[in-house]
Short mmCIF file of C-alpha atoms in Angstrom, two decimals:
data_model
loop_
_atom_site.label_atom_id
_atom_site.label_comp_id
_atom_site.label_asym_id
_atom_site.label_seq_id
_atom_site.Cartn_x
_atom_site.Cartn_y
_atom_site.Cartn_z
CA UNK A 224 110.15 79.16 114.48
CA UNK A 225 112.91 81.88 113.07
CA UNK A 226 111.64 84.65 111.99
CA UNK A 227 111.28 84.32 108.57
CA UNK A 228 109.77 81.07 108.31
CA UNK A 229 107.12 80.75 105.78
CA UNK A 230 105.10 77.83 104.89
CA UNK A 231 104.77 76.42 101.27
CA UNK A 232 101.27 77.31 100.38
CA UNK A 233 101.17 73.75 98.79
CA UNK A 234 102.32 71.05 101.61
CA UNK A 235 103.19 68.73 99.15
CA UNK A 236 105.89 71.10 97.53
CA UNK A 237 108.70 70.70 100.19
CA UNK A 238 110.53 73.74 101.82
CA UNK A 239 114.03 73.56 102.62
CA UNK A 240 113.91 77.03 104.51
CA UNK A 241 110.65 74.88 106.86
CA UNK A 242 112.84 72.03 106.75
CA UNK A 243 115.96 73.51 108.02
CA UNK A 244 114.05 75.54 111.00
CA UNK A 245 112.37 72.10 112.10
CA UNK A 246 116.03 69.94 112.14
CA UNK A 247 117.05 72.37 114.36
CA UNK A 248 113.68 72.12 116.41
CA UNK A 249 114.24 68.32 116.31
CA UNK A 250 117.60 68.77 117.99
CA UNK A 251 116.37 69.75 121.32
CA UNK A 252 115.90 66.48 123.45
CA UNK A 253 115.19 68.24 127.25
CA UNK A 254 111.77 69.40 128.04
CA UNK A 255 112.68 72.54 129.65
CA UNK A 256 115.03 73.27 126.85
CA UNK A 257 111.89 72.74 124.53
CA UNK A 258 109.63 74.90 125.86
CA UNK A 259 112.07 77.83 126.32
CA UNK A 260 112.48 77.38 122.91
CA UNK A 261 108.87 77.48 121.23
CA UNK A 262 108.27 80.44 123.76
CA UNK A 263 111.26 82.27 122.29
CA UNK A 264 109.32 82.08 118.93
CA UNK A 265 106.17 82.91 120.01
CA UNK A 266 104.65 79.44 120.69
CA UNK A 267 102.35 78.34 123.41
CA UNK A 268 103.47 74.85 124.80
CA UNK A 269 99.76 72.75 124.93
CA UNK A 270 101.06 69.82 125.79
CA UNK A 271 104.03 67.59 126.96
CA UNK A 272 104.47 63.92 127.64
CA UNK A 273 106.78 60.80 128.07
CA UNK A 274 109.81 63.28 129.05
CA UNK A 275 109.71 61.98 132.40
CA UNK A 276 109.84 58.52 130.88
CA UNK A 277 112.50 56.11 133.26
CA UNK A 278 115.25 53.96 131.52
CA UNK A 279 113.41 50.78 132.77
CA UNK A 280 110.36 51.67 130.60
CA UNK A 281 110.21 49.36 127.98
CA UNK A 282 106.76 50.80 126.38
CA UNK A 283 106.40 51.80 122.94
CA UNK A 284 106.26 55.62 123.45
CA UNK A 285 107.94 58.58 122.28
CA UNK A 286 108.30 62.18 124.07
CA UNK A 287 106.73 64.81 122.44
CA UNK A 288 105.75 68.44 122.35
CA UNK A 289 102.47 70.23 121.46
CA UNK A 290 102.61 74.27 120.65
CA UNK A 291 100.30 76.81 118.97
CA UNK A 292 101.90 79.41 117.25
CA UNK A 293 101.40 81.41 113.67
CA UNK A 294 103.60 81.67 110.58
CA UNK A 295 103.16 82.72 107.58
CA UNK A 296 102.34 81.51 104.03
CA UNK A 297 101.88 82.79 100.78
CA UNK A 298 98.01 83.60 101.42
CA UNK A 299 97.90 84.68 104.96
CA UNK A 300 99.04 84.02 108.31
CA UNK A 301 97.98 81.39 109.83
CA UNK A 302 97.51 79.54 113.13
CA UNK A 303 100.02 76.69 113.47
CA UNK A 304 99.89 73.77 115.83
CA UNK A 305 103.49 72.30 116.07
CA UNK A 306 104.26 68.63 116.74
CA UNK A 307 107.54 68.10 118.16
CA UNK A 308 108.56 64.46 118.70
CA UNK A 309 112.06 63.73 120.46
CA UNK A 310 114.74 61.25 119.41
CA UNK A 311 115.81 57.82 121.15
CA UNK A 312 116.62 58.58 124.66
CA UNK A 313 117.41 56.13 127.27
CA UNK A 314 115.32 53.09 127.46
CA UNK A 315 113.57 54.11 124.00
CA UNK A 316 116.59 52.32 122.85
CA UNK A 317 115.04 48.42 123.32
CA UNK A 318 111.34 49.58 121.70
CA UNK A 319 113.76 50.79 118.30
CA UNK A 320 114.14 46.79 118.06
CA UNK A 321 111.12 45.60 118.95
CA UNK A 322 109.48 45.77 115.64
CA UNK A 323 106.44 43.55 116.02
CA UNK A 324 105.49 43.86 119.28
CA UNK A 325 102.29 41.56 118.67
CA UNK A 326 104.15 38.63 116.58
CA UNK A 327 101.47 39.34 113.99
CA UNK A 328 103.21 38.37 110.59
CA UNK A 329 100.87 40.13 108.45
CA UNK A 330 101.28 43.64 110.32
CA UNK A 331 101.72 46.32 107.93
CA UNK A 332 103.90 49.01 110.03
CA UNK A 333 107.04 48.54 112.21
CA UNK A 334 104.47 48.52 115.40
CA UNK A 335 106.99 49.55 117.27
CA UNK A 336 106.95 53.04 115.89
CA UNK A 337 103.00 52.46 115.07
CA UNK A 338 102.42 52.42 118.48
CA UNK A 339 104.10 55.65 119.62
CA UNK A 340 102.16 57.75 116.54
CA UNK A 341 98.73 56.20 117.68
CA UNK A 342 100.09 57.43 121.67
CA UNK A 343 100.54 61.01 120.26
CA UNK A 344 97.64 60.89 118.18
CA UNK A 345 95.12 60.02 120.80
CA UNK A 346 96.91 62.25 123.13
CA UNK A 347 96.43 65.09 120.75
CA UNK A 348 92.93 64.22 119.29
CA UNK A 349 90.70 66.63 121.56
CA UNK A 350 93.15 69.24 120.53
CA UNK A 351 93.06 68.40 116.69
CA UNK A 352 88.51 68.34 117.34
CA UNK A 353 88.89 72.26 118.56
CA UNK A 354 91.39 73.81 115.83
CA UNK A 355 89.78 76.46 113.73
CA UNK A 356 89.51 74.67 110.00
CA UNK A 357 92.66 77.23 108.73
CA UNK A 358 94.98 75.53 111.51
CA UNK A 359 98.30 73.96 109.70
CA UNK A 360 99.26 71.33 111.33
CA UNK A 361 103.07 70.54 111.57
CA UNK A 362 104.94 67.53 113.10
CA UNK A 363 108.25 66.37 112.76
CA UNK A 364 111.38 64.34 114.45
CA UNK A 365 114.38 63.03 114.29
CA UNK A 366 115.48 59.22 113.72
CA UNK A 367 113.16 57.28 116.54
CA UNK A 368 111.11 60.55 116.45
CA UNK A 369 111.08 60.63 113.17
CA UNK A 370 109.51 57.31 112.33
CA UNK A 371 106.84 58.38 114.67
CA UNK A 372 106.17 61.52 113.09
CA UNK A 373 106.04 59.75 109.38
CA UNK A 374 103.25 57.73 110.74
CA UNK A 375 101.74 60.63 112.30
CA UNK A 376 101.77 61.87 108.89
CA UNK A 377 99.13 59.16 107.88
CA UNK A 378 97.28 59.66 110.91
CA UNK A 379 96.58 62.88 110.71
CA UNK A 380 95.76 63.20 106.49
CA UNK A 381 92.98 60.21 107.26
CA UNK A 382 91.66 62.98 110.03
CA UNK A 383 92.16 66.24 109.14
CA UNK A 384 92.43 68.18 105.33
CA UNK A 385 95.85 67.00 104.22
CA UNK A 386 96.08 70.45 102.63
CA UNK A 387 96.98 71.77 106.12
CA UNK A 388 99.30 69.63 107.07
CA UNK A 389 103.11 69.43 107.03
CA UNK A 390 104.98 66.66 107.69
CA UNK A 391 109.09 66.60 107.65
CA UNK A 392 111.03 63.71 109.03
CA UNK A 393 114.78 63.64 109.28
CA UNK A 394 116.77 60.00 109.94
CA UNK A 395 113.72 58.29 109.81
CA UNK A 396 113.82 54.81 110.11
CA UNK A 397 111.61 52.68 107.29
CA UNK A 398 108.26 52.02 109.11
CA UNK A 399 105.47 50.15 106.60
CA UNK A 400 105.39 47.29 104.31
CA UNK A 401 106.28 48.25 100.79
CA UNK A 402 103.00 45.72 99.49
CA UNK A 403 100.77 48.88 100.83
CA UNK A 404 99.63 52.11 99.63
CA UNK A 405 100.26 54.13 102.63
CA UNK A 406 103.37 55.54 101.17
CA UNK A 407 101.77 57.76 98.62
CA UNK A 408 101.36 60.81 101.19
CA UNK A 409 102.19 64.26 98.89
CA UNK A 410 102.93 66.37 102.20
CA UNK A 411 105.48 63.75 104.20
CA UNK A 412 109.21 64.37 103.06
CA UNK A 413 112.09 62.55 105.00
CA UNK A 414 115.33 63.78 104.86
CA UNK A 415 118.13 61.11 104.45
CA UNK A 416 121.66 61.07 104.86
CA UNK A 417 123.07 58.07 102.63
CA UNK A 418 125.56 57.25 105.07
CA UNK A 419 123.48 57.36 107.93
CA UNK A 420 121.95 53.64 108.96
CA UNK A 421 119.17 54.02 110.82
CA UNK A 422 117.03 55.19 107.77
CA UNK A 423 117.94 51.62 106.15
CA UNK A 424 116.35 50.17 109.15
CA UNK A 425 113.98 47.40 109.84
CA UNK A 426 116.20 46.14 106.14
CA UNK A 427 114.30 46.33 102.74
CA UNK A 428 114.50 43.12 101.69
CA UNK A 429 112.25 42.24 105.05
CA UNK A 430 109.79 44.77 102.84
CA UNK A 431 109.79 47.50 104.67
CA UNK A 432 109.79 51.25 103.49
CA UNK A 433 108.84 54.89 104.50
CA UNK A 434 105.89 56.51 103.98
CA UNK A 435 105.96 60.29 102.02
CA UNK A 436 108.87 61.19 99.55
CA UNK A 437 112.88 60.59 100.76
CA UNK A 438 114.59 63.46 99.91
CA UNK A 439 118.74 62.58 99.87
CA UNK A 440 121.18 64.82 100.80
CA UNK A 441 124.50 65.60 98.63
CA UNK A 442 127.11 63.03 99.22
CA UNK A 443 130.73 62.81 97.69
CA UNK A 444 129.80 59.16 97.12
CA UNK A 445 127.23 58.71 94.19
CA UNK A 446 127.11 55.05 94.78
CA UNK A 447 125.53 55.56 97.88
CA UNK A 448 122.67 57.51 96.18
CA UNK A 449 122.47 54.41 93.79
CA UNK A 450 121.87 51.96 96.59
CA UNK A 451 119.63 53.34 98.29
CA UNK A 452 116.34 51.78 98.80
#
């Protein structure tokens, strides 16, 4: 990340200096692109998948980047392992619809998005098992990306010390049922643009929300603020 970048000592205290250095991370859709970036910052790329991922691919998966870097916080550097999860591209497009993949009407998450955090997750999982205890663990996205990474986000605090781990989302669509409890996660902030519509996607009144704490950026419009969800 830029140098400069420091992590909040407390994850659950959001950073907009962390939050502006991962939008522009989130930005990058190309996996070359990617990787010259994280090495440019000092990051060691661990793992990449789905980039290669053909238009006609209708499966519920996301591309995404693993790296291992350092930044520091207010108590030390420390080892960082960055998630990087890409935006809609391509055929991603029909899986952003395909919100219940199994028909199941008592499902609890968009499964769409469900499915591509449980993908990255077990992709990542023998790399989570071999992380020094200190590790912080970041992952973020943008829009499609982003949903995935908020369910990361509840992923990961079930399997690692949510003390370590950073979660920022940015567009992110709404991705569990509002009749849950998975939304109180302390360390998962999603940044919204009012006027943007993907973030009011699948609709509220089906019962759907995010997970973490929407953060809403200034608009010239305070009704917009108002109706939020």
């Amino acid at each position: 990340l830029p140098e400069g970048t420091m992590l909040p000592e407390d994850p659950s205290q959001p950073s907009l200096q962390l939050a502006q250095a991962l939008l522009n991370l989130s930005d990058v859709f190309s996996q070359q692109d990617t990787t010259e970036l994280l090495d440019s910052f000092g990051f060691t790329v661990l793992l990449q998948e789905h980039y290669d991922k053909s238009p006609e691919d209708p499966s519920h998966t996301c591309a995404f980047t693993v790296a291992l870097g350092e930044l520091p916080r207010p108590d030390g550097m420390r080892p960082v392992l960055l998630i990087l999860i890409r935006g809609t591209s391509a055929g991603e497009w029909y899986s952003n619809f395909d919100i219940s993949p199994s028909r199941d009407p008592d499902s609890r998450f968009s499964e769409n998005f469900l499915f591509c955090a449980e993908d990255v997750f077990l992709s990542l999982k023998d790399i989570l098992d071999q992380l020094p205890e200190e590790t912080a663990i970041i992952a973020t996205g943008f829009s499609r990306g982003a949903a995935c990474a908020n369910l990361l986000g509840i992923l990961l605090n079930e399997y690692k010390d949510p003390e370590n781990i950073y979660i920022y989302t940015f567009a992110c669509p709404a991705v569990i049922q509002a009749d849950t409890n998975l939304q109180e996660q302390n360390n998962i902030f999603n940044y919204i643009n009012p006027m943007d519509l993907v973030p009011r996607l699948p609709f509220e009144k089906w019962g759907f929300q995010r997970a973490g704490t929407d953060i809403l950026l200034p608009t010239d419009d305070p009704s917009l603020k108002e109706d939020f969800p």
